[in-house]
């Protein structure tokens, strides 16, 4: 199969599959080596972490037990038996704890025969050390037999302790040797992994180089040709033919570019024709919008003048309404003043009537006083007559009677004068009553006329307010019409600007279409 007809997808998938398999192979080998190294390290950690830890804890507890035994013997020898007993109890606790640690050491599984053999030696030496040394030593200290303690120390404890220590050293040496072997194995696995990775990298580089050469021939060269063709199209040259490719994706891309070029050629021809028509139409539309904008501006100016006149008329009507309202308020005040004057006149008439009634009562009282004075005068005359008859003895009584008579005459004279004055006062009061009645009637007429004037002013004020409100509504309507006209003017101006922009864009479109070379349009279509 020719490389020219090879599918790019197939080539890329094949190359990726080979690289993926190689990487999977290397990864599997690396994972296997890592697992082996991990198992070795886990075994080493198990030996060092569990066995050696428990073993060394047990060994340290035996050392503490021997130290407690030495301290207990010394306290017993100096007579501190209670202190020696306490140290003996500590000794027993250390022995029991060491048994637990050694038991934990024995419960951990071993990984090899040699390791198991050394572990058995450690357990055997510990059991001998425990049964033949530590426990007999504990019994002798409980009984406080110091001689027996020293005998056990010399004959049993020291040799058994040395044997236990030696078995521990052998086990630790083997554990260290085993750890070094695991480390060496891990290092060897790492070197193998590095070699495999280096080989995989070299092989990957080789495959990448071969793939690059193949892709350069299959992909880059046809793409360069396609890019060159598209650059010619971008520069406006629609007459250049693209080289025919194969049957793969790039071949189909070349065919698609050629079809695109033919379609673009047709579109450019149609757009060029349409752009000329659009340019002509935009010019006519711009001219019409400009005329419409001028007429709209004239209408807006006329509306503004009308609105200004309405505002002046509204201000004048408002002043008339305010003046009518003020006149209405003044007539109300005059009406109130007239009502108060009428009330005052009525009050004066009423008081004059009361004065006339009082004068009449005084006249009646004076009549009574006059009658009393007359009777007193008669009585005084009678008294004088009787005094004259009495002679010298009635002389003093006659003087008194004369004085009483004189007083009665003066009273009668005063009552007469008062009656004359009261009659004159009644005459004047009657005239005042008549004048007050006429003034009251006149005030009633004035109040009635003022009420009529008030009603008329009220109607004038109401009509002026209604006229002012109507003119305000008309003014608001004209203001809205003015705003709408201004908005229309703005829209017309914006439309004119848009039309001008459209005209400019149409010219730019004509210029842009002029960059395409389509002289060979018919020849290209025929060759197609």
Coordinates of C-alpha atoms in Angstrom, one line a residue:
X1 CA 0.0 0.0 0.0
X2 CA 1.4 3.4 -1.0
X3 CA 2.2 5.8 1.9
X4 CA 0.3 8.5 0.0
X5 CA -3.0 6.6 0.4
X6 CA -2.3 5.5 4.0
X7 CA -4.9 7.0 6.4
X8 CA -3.4 9.4 8.8
X9 CA -5.7 8.1 11.5
X10 CA -4.5 4.5 10.8
X11 CA -0.8 5.6 10.9
X12 CA -1.2 7.5 14.1
X13 CA -3.2 4.8 15.8
X14 CA -0.6 2.2 14.8
X15 CA 2.3 4.3 16.1
X16 CA 0.5 5.0 19.3
X17 CA -0.4 1.3 19.8
X18 CA 3.2 0.3 19.4
X19 CA 4.4 2.9 21.8
X20 CA 1.7 2.0 24.2
X21 CA 2.5 -1.7 24.1
X22 CA 6.2 -0.9 24.7
X23 CA 5.4 1.3 27.6
X24 CA 3.0 -1.3 29.1
X25 CA 5.7 -3.9 28.8
X26 CA 8.3 -1.8 30.5
X27 CA 5.8 -0.7 33.1
X28 CA 4.9 -4.4 33.8
X29 CA 8.5 -5.3 34.2
X30 CA 9.1 -2.3 36.4
X31 CA 6.1 -3.2 38.6
X32 CA 7.3 -6.8 38.9
X33 CA 10.7 -5.6 40.0
X34 CA 9.2 -3.1 42.4
X35 CA 7.0 -5.8 43.9
X36 CA 10.0 -8.0 44.5
X37 CA 11.9 -5.2 46.1
X38 CA 8.9 -4.3 48.2
X39 CA 8.5 -7.9 49.4
X40 CA 12.2 -8.1 50.3
X41 CA 12.1 -4.8 52.2
X42 CA 8.9 -5.8 53.9
X43 CA 10.6 -9.0 55.1
X44 CA 13.5 -7.0 56.3
X45 CA 11.3 -4.6 58.1
X46 CA 9.4 -7.5 59.7
X47 CA 12.6 -9.1 61.0
X48 CA 14.0 -5.8 62.3
X49 CA 10.8 -4.3 63.4
X50 CA 9.1 -7.2 65.1
X51 CA 11.6 -9.9 65.9
X52 CA 14.6 -7.8 66.8
X53 CA 12.4 -5.3 68.7
X54 CA 10.8 -8.0 70.9
X55 CA 14.2 -9.9 71.3
X56 CA 16.1 -6.8 72.4
X57 CA 13.2 -5.8 74.8
X58 CA 13.4 -9.3 76.4
X59 CA 17.2 -9.1 76.6
X60 CA 17.1 -5.6 78.2
X61 CA 14.5 -6.9 80.8
X62 CA 16.9 -9.7 81.8
X63 CA 19.6 -7.1 82.3
X64 CA 17.2 -5.1 84.5
X65 CA 16.3 -8.3 86.4
X66 CA 20.0 -9.0 87.2
X67 CA 20.5 -5.4 88.3
X68 CA 17.5 -5.6 90.6
X69 CA 18.9 -8.9 91.9
X70 CA 22.2 -7.3 92.7
X71 CA 20.5 -4.4 94.5
X72 CA 18.2 -6.8 96.4
X73 CA 21.2 -8.9 97.7
X74 CA 23.0 -5.7 98.9
X75 CA 19.9 -4.5 100.7
X76 CA 19.4 -7.9 102.4
X77 CA 23.1 -8.0 103.4
X78 CA 22.9 -4.7 105.2
X79 CA 19.6 -5.7 106.9
X80 CA 17.1 -3.7 104.7
X81 CA 14.9 -6.7 104.3
X82 CA 11.8 -4.7 103.2
X83 CA 13.7 -2.9 100.6
X84 CA 15.2 -6.2 99.4
X85 CA 11.7 -7.7 99.2
X86 CA 10.6 -4.8 97.0
X87 CA 13.5 -5.2 94.7
X88 CA 12.8 -8.9 94.5
X89 CA 9.2 -8.1 93.4
X90 CA 10.7 -5.8 90.7
X91 CA 13.0 -8.7 89.7
X92 CA 10.0 -11.0 89.4
X93 CA 8.1 -8.4 87.2
X94 CA 11.1 -8.0 84.9
X95 CA 11.3 -11.8 84.5
X96 CA 7.6 -12.1 83.6
X97 CA 7.9 -9.2 81.1
X98 CA 10.9 -10.7 79.5
X99 CA 9.0 -14.0 79.0
X100 CA 6.2 -12.1 77.2
X101 CA 8.7 -10.3 74.9
X102 CA 10.5 -13.6 74.1
X103 CA 7.1 -15.2 73.4
X104 CA 6.2 -12.4 71.0
X105 CA 9.6 -12.9 69.4
X106 CA 8.8 -16.6 68.9
X107 CA 5.3 -15.9 67.5
X108 CA 6.7 -13.9 64.5
X109 CA 7.2 -16.1 61.5
X110 CA 10.6 -16.5 59.9
X111 CA 11.4 -16.3 56.2
X112 CA 14.2 -18.9 55.9
X113 CA 15.6 -22.1 57.3
X114 CA 18.8 -20.4 58.6
X115 CA 16.8 -17.7 60.2
X116 CA 14.5 -20.3 61.9
X117 CA 17.5 -22.2 63.2
X118 CA 19.0 -19.2 64.7
X119 CA 15.7 -18.2 66.3
X120 CA 15.4 -21.7 67.9
X121 CA 18.9 -21.2 69.3
X122 CA 17.8 -17.9 70.8
X123 CA 14.7 -19.5 72.4
X124 CA 16.7 -22.5 73.7
X125 CA 19.4 -20.3 75.3
X126 CA 16.7 -18.1 76.8
X127 CA 14.8 -21.0 78.3
X128 CA 18.1 -22.4 79.8
X129 CA 18.9 -18.9 81.1
X130 CA 15.4 -18.6 82.6
X131 CA 14.9 -22.0 84.1
X132 CA 18.5 -22.6 85.4
X133 CA 19.5 -19.1 86.2
X134 CA 16.8 -16.4 86.6
X135 CA 14.0 -18.4 88.3
X136 CA 16.4 -20.2 90.8
X137 CA 18.0 -16.8 91.6
X138 CA 14.5 -15.4 92.2
X139 CA 13.6 -18.2 94.6
X140 CA 16.8 -17.7 96.6
X141 CA 16.2 -14.0 96.9
X142 CA 12.6 -14.6 98.0
X143 CA 14.1 -16.9 100.7
X144 CA 16.8 -14.3 101.3
X145 CA 19.6 -16.9 100.8
X146 CA 22.5 -14.8 99.7
X147 CA 25.0 -17.6 99.7
X148 CA 22.8 -19.6 97.3
X149 CA 22.5 -16.5 95.1
X150 CA 26.2 -16.1 94.8
X151 CA 26.6 -19.8 94.0
X152 CA 24.0 -19.5 91.2
X153 CA 25.6 -16.3 90.0
X154 CA 29.0 -17.9 89.7
X155 CA 28.0 -21.3 88.4
X156 CA 24.9 -20.8 86.3
X157 CA 23.9 -17.1 85.6
X158 CA 27.1 -15.9 84.0
X159 CA 27.6 -18.9 81.6
X160 CA 23.9 -19.0 80.7
X161 CA 23.8 -15.2 80.2
X162 CA 26.9 -15.4 77.9
X163 CA 25.2 -18.1 75.9
X164 CA 22.0 -16.1 75.5
X165 CA 24.0 -13.0 74.5
X166 CA 25.9 -15.0 71.9
X167 CA 22.7 -16.4 70.4
X168 CA 21.3 -12.9 70.2
X169 CA 24.5 -11.6 68.5
X170 CA 24.3 -14.5 65.9
X171 CA 20.6 -13.7 65.2
X172 CA 21.3 -10.0 64.8
X173 CA 24.3 -10.7 62.5
X174 CA 22.3 -12.9 60.3
X175 CA 19.5 -10.3 60.2
X176 CA 21.9 -7.6 59.2
X177 CA 23.4 -9.9 56.5
X178 CA 19.9 -10.7 55.3
X179 CA 19.0 -7.0 55.2
X180 CA 22.2 -6.3 53.1
X181 CA 21.2 -9.1 50.7
X182 CA 17.7 -7.5 50.3
X183 CA 19.3 -4.1 49.7
X184 CA 21.7 -5.6 47.1
X185 CA 18.7 -7.3 45.4
X186 CA 16.8 -4.1 45.3
X187 CA 19.7 -2.2 43.8
X188 CA 20.1 -4.9 41.2
X189 CA 16.4 -4.7 40.3
X190 CA 16.8 -0.9 40.1
X191 CA 19.7 -1.3 37.6
X192 CA 17.6 -3.7 35.6
X193 CA 14.7 -1.2 35.5
X194 CA 17.0 1.6 34.5
X195 CA 18.4 -0.5 31.6
X196 CA 14.9 -1.4 30.5
X197 CA 13.8 2.2 30.7
X198 CA 16.8 3.3 28.7
X199 CA 16.1 0.7 26.1
X200 CA 12.5 1.7 25.9
X201 CA 13.5 5.3 25.6
X202 CA 15.9 4.6 22.7
X203 CA 13.3 2.5 21.0
X204 CA 10.7 5.2 21.5
X205 CA 13.0 7.8 20.0
X206 CA 13.6 5.6 17.0
X207 CA 9.9 5.1 16.5
X208 CA 9.3 8.8 16.9
X209 CA 12.0 9.6 14.3
X210 CA 10.5 7.1 11.9
X211 CA 7.0 8.4 12.6
X212 CA 8.3 12.0 12.0
X213 CA 9.7 11.1 8.7
X214 CA 6.5 9.3 7.6
X215 CA 4.3 12.1 8.9
X216 CA 6.4 14.7 7.2
X217 CA 5.9 12.9 3.9
X218 CA 2.2 12.0 4.5
X219 CA 1.0 15.0 6.4
X220 CA 3.3 18.1 6.4
X221 CA 4.0 18.4 2.7
X222 CA 0.3 18.2 1.7
X223 CA -0.6 20.5 4.5
X224 CA 2.0 23.0 3.3
X225 CA 0.5 22.9 -0.2
X226 CA -3.0 23.4 1.3
X227 CA -1.7 26.3 3.4
X228 CA -0.1 27.9 0.4
X229 CA -3.4 27.5 -1.5
X230 CA -5.4 29.1 1.3
X231 CA -2.9 32.0 1.5
X232 CA -3.5 32.7 -2.2
X233 CA -7.2 32.6 -1.5
X234 CA -6.7 34.9 1.5
X235 CA -4.8 37.4 -0.7
X236 CA -7.8 37.4 -3.1
X237 CA -6.3 35.2 -5.9
X238 CA -9.1 32.7 -6.8
X239 CA -7.4 31.7 -10.1
X240 CA -4.8 29.3 -8.7
X241 CA -5.4 25.6 -8.8
X242 CA -4.5 23.2 -6.0
X243 CA -2.5 20.0 -6.7
X244 CA -4.6 16.9 -6.5
X245 CA -3.9 14.7 -3.5
X246 CA -4.4 11.0 -2.8
X247 CA -7.4 9.2 -1.3
X248 CA -6.6 9.8 2.4
X249 CA -7.8 12.7 4.6
X250 CA -5.4 15.2 3.1
X251 CA -6.5 14.3 -0.4
X252 CA -10.1 14.9 0.6
X253 CA -8.9 18.1 2.3
X254 CA -7.4 19.3 -1.1
X255 CA -10.7 18.4 -2.8
X256 CA -12.7 20.3 -0.2
X257 CA -10.4 23.4 -0.6
X258 CA -10.9 23.3 -4.3
X259 CA -14.7 23.1 -3.8
X260 CA -14.5 25.9 -1.3
X261 CA -12.6 28.0 -3.8
X262 CA -15.2 27.4 -6.5
X263 CA -18.0 28.2 -4.1
X264 CA -16.2 31.3 -2.9
X265 CA -15.7 32.3 -6.5
X266 CA -19.4 32.1 -7.2
X267 CA -20.2 33.9 -3.9
X268 CA -17.7 36.7 -4.6
X269 CA -19.2 37.3 -8.0
X270 CA -22.7 37.5 -6.4
X271 CA -21.6 39.6 -3.5
X272 CA -19.7 42.0 -5.9
X273 CA -22.9 42.5 -7.9
X274 CA -25.0 42.9 -4.8
X275 CA -22.5 45.3 -3.2
X276 CA -22.9 47.7 -6.1
X277 CA -26.7 47.6 -5.7
X278 CA -26.5 48.1 -2.0
X279 CA -24.1 51.0 -2.5
X280 CA -26.6 52.7 -4.9
X281 CA -29.5 52.0 -2.6
X282 CA -27.7 53.3 0.5
X283 CA -26.9 56.5 -1.3
X284 CA -30.6 57.1 -2.1
X285 CA -31.6 56.1 1.4
X286 CA -29.0 58.5 2.9
X287 CA -30.3 61.4 0.8
X288 CA -34.0 60.7 1.8
X289 CA -33.1 60.4 5.5
X290 CA -31.2 63.7 5.3
X291 CA -34.3 65.5 3.9
X292 CA -36.5 63.8 6.5
X293 CA -34.1 64.9 9.2
X294 CA -34.3 68.6 8.0
X295 CA -38.1 68.5 8.0
X296 CA -38.2 66.9 11.4
X297 CA -36.0 69.5 12.8
X298 CA -38.3 72.3 11.4
X299 CA -41.3 70.5 13.0
X300 CA -39.4 70.3 16.4
X301 CA -38.6 74.0 16.2
X302 CA -42.3 74.9 15.6
X303 CA -43.4 72.6 18.4
X304 CA -40.9 74.3 20.7
X305 CA -42.3 77.7 19.9
X306 CA -45.9 76.5 20.4
X307 CA -44.9 75.0 23.7
X308 CA -43.2 78.3 24.8
X309 CA -46.4 80.2 23.9
X310 CA -48.5 77.7 25.9
X311 CA -46.2 78.1 28.8
X312 CA -46.7 81.9 28.7
X313 CA -50.5 81.6 28.4
X314 CA -50.5 79.1 31.2
X315 CA -48.6 81.5 33.4
X316 CA -51.0 84.4 32.5
X317 CA -54.1 82.2 33.3
X318 CA -52.5 81.1 36.5
X319 CA -52.0 84.7 37.5
X320 CA -55.7 85.4 36.7
X321 CA -56.7 82.4 38.7
X322 CA -54.6 83.5 41.6
X323 CA -56.0 87.1 41.4
X324 CA -59.6 85.7 41.2
X325 CA -58.9 83.5 44.2
X326 CA -57.5 86.5 46.1
X327 CA -60.6 88.6 45.2
X328 CA -62.8 85.8 46.3
X329 CA -61.0 85.7 49.6
X330 CA -61.3 89.5 50.0
X331 CA -65.1 89.4 49.3
X332 CA -65.4 86.6 51.9
X333 CA -63.6 88.9 54.4
X334 CA -65.9 91.8 53.5
X335 CA -68.9 89.6 53.8
X336 CA -67.7 88.5 57.2
X337 CA -67.2 92.1 58.2
X338 CA -70.7 93.0 57.0
X339 CA -72.1 90.2 59.0
X340 CA -70.4 91.4 62.1
X341 CA -71.6 95.0 61.4
X342 CA -75.2 93.7 61.0
X343 CA -74.9 91.8 64.2
X344 CA -73.6 95.0 65.9
X345 CA -76.5 97.1 64.6
X346 CA -79.0 94.4 65.7
X347 CA -77.3 94.5 69.1
X348 CA -77.6 98.3 69.2
X349 CA -81.3 98.1 68.3
X350 CA -81.8 95.5 71.0
X351 CA -80.0 97.7 73.6
X352 CA -82.1 100.8 72.5
X353 CA -85.2 98.8 73.0
X354 CA -84.0 97.8 76.5
X355 CA -83.2 101.4 77.2
X356 CA -86.7 102.5 76.1
X357 CA -88.2 99.8 78.3
X358 CA -86.0 101.0 81.2
X359 CA -87.1 104.6 80.6
X360 CA -90.7 103.5 80.7
X361 CA -90.2 101.8 84.0
X362 CA -88.4 104.8 85.4
X363 CA -91.4 107.0 84.2
X364 CA -93.7 104.6 86.1
X365 CA -91.6 104.8 89.2
X366 CA -91.5 108.6 89.0
X367 CA -95.3 108.6 88.8
X368 CA -95.3 106.6 92.0
X369 CA -92.8 109.0 93.5
X370 CA -95.0 112.0 92.4
X371 CA -98.0 110.4 94.0
X372 CA -96.1 109.8 97.2
X373 CA -94.9 113.5 97.1
X374 CA -98.5 114.7 96.6
X375 CA -99.8 112.6 99.4
X376 CA -96.9 113.7 101.6
X377 CA -97.7 117.4 100.8
X378 CA -101.4 116.8 101.8
X379 CA -100.3 115.1 105.0
X380 CA -97.9 118.0 105.7
X381 CA -100.8 120.5 105.2
X382 CA -102.9 118.5 107.5
X383 CA -100.1 118.4 110.0
X384 CA -99.6 122.2 109.8
X385 CA -103.4 122.8 110.3
X386 CA -103.3 120.6 113.4
X387 CA -100.2 122.3 114.7
X388 CA -101.9 125.7 114.2
X389 CA -104.8 124.4 116.3
X390 CA -102.4 123.2 118.9
X391 CA -101.0 126.7 119.4
X392 CA -97.8 127.1 121.1
X393 CA -97.4 123.4 121.7
X394 CA -97.7 122.4 118.1
X395 CA -95.2 125.0 116.9
X396 CA -92.3 122.5 116.6
X397 CA -94.5 120.0 114.9
X398 CA -95.5 122.8 112.4
X399 CA -91.9 123.4 111.6
X400 CA -91.3 119.7 110.9
X401 CA -94.5 119.6 108.8
X402 CA -93.2 122.6 106.9
X403 CA -89.9 120.9 106.2
X404 CA -91.7 117.8 105.1
X405 CA -93.9 119.8 102.8
X406 CA -90.9 121.5 101.4
X407 CA -89.2 118.2 100.7
X408 CA -92.3 116.8 99.1
X409 CA -92.5 119.8 96.8
X410 CA -88.8 119.4 95.9
X411 CA -89.4 115.7 95.2
X412 CA -92.4 116.5 93.0
X413 CA -90.4 119.1 91.2
X414 CA -87.4 116.7 90.7
X415 CA -89.7 113.9 89.5
X416 CA -91.3 116.3 87.1
X417 CA -87.9 117.3 85.7
X418 CA -86.8 113.7 85.5
X419 CA -90.1 112.8 83.7
X420 CA -89.3 115.6 81.2
X421 CA -85.8 114.3 80.6
X422 CA -87.1 110.7 80.3
X423 CA -89.7 111.8 77.7
X424 CA -86.9 113.5 75.7
X425 CA -84.8 110.4 76.1
X426 CA -87.6 108.2 74.9
X427 CA -88.1 110.5 71.9
X428 CA -84.3 110.2 71.1
X429 CA -84.4 106.4 71.7
X430 CA -87.4 106.1 69.3
X431 CA -85.5 108.0 66.7
X432 CA -82.4 105.9 67.4
X433 CA -84.4 102.7 67.0
X434 CA -85.8 103.9 63.7
X435 CA -82.3 104.8 62.5
X436 CA -80.9 101.5 63.7
X437 CA -83.6 99.6 62.0
X438 CA -82.9 101.5 58.8
X439 CA -79.1 100.8 59.2
X440 CA -79.9 97.1 59.8
X441 CA -82.0 96.9 56.7
X442 CA -79.2 98.7 54.8
X443 CA -76.6 96.3 56.2
X444 CA -78.8 93.4 55.1
X445 CA -79.0 94.8 51.6
X446 CA -75.2 95.2 51.6
X447 CA -74.6 91.7 52.9
X448 CA -76.9 90.3 50.2
X449 CA -75.1 92.2 47.5
X450 CA -71.7 91.1 48.9
X451 CA -72.9 87.5 49.0
X452 CA -73.9 87.8 45.3
X453 CA -70.5 89.3 44.5
X454 CA -68.8 86.4 46.5
X455 CA -70.7 83.8 44.6
X456 CA -69.7 85.5 41.3
X457 CA -66.0 85.7 42.4
X458 CA -66.2 82.1 43.5
X459 CA -67.5 81.0 40.0
X460 CA -64.8 83.2 38.3
X461 CA -62.1 81.6 40.5
X462 CA -63.3 78.1 39.8
X463 CA -63.6 78.8 36.1
X464 CA -60.0 80.3 36.1
X465 CA -58.7 77.2 37.9
X466 CA -60.4 74.9 35.4
X467 CA -59.0 77.0 32.6
X468 CA -55.5 76.8 34.1
X469 CA -55.8 73.0 34.6
X470 CA -56.9 72.6 31.0
X471 CA -54.1 74.7 29.7
X472 CA -51.6 72.7 31.9
X473 CA -53.0 69.5 30.4
X474 CA -52.6 71.0 26.9
X475 CA -49.1 72.1 27.8
X476 CA -48.2 68.6 29.1
X477 CA -49.6 67.1 25.9
X478 CA -47.5 69.6 23.8
X479 CA -44.5 68.7 26.0
X480 CA -45.0 65.0 25.3
X481 CA -45.5 65.8 21.6
X482 CA -42.3 67.8 21.7
X483 CA -40.4 65.0 23.4
X484 CA -41.7 62.5 20.9
X485 CA -40.8 64.9 18.1
X486 CA -37.3 65.2 19.5
X487 CA -37.1 61.5 19.9
X488 CA -38.2 61.1 16.3
X489 CA -35.6 63.7 15.3
X490 CA -33.0 61.7 17.2
X491 CA -34.1 58.5 15.5
X492 CA -34.1 60.2 12.1
X493 CA -30.6 61.5 12.9
X494 CA -29.5 58.0 14.0
X495 CA -31.1 56.6 10.9
X496 CA -29.2 59.1 8.8
X497 CA -26.0 58.2 10.6
X498 CA -26.7 54.5 10.2
X499 CA -27.5 55.1 6.5
X500 CA -24.2 57.0 6.1
X501 CA -22.4 54.2 7.9
X502 CA -24.1 51.7 5.6
X503 CA -23.1 53.8 2.6
X504 CA -19.5 53.8 3.9
X505 CA -19.6 50.1 4.6
X506 CA -21.0 49.4 1.1
X507 CA -18.1 51.4 -0.4
X508 CA -15.7 49.4 1.7
X509 CA -17.5 46.2 0.6
X510 CA -17.1 47.2 -3.0
X511 CA -13.4 47.9 -2.4
X512 CA -13.1 44.6 -0.5
X513 CA -14.7 42.7 -3.4
X514 CA -12.3 44.5 -5.8
X515 CA -9.3 42.7 -4.3
X516 CA -10.6 39.3 -5.6
X517 CA -9.3 38.3 -9.0
X518 CA -12.0 36.3 -10.8
X519 CA -11.1 37.0 -14.5
X520 CA -10.6 33.2 -15.1
X521 CA -13.9 32.4 -13.4
X522 CA -15.5 30.8 -16.5
X523 CA -12.3 28.9 -17.4
X524 CA -11.9 27.5 -14.0
X525 CA -15.5 26.3 -14.0
X526 CA -15.1 24.7 -17.4
X527 CA -11.9 22.9 -16.3
X528 CA -13.7 21.8 -13.2

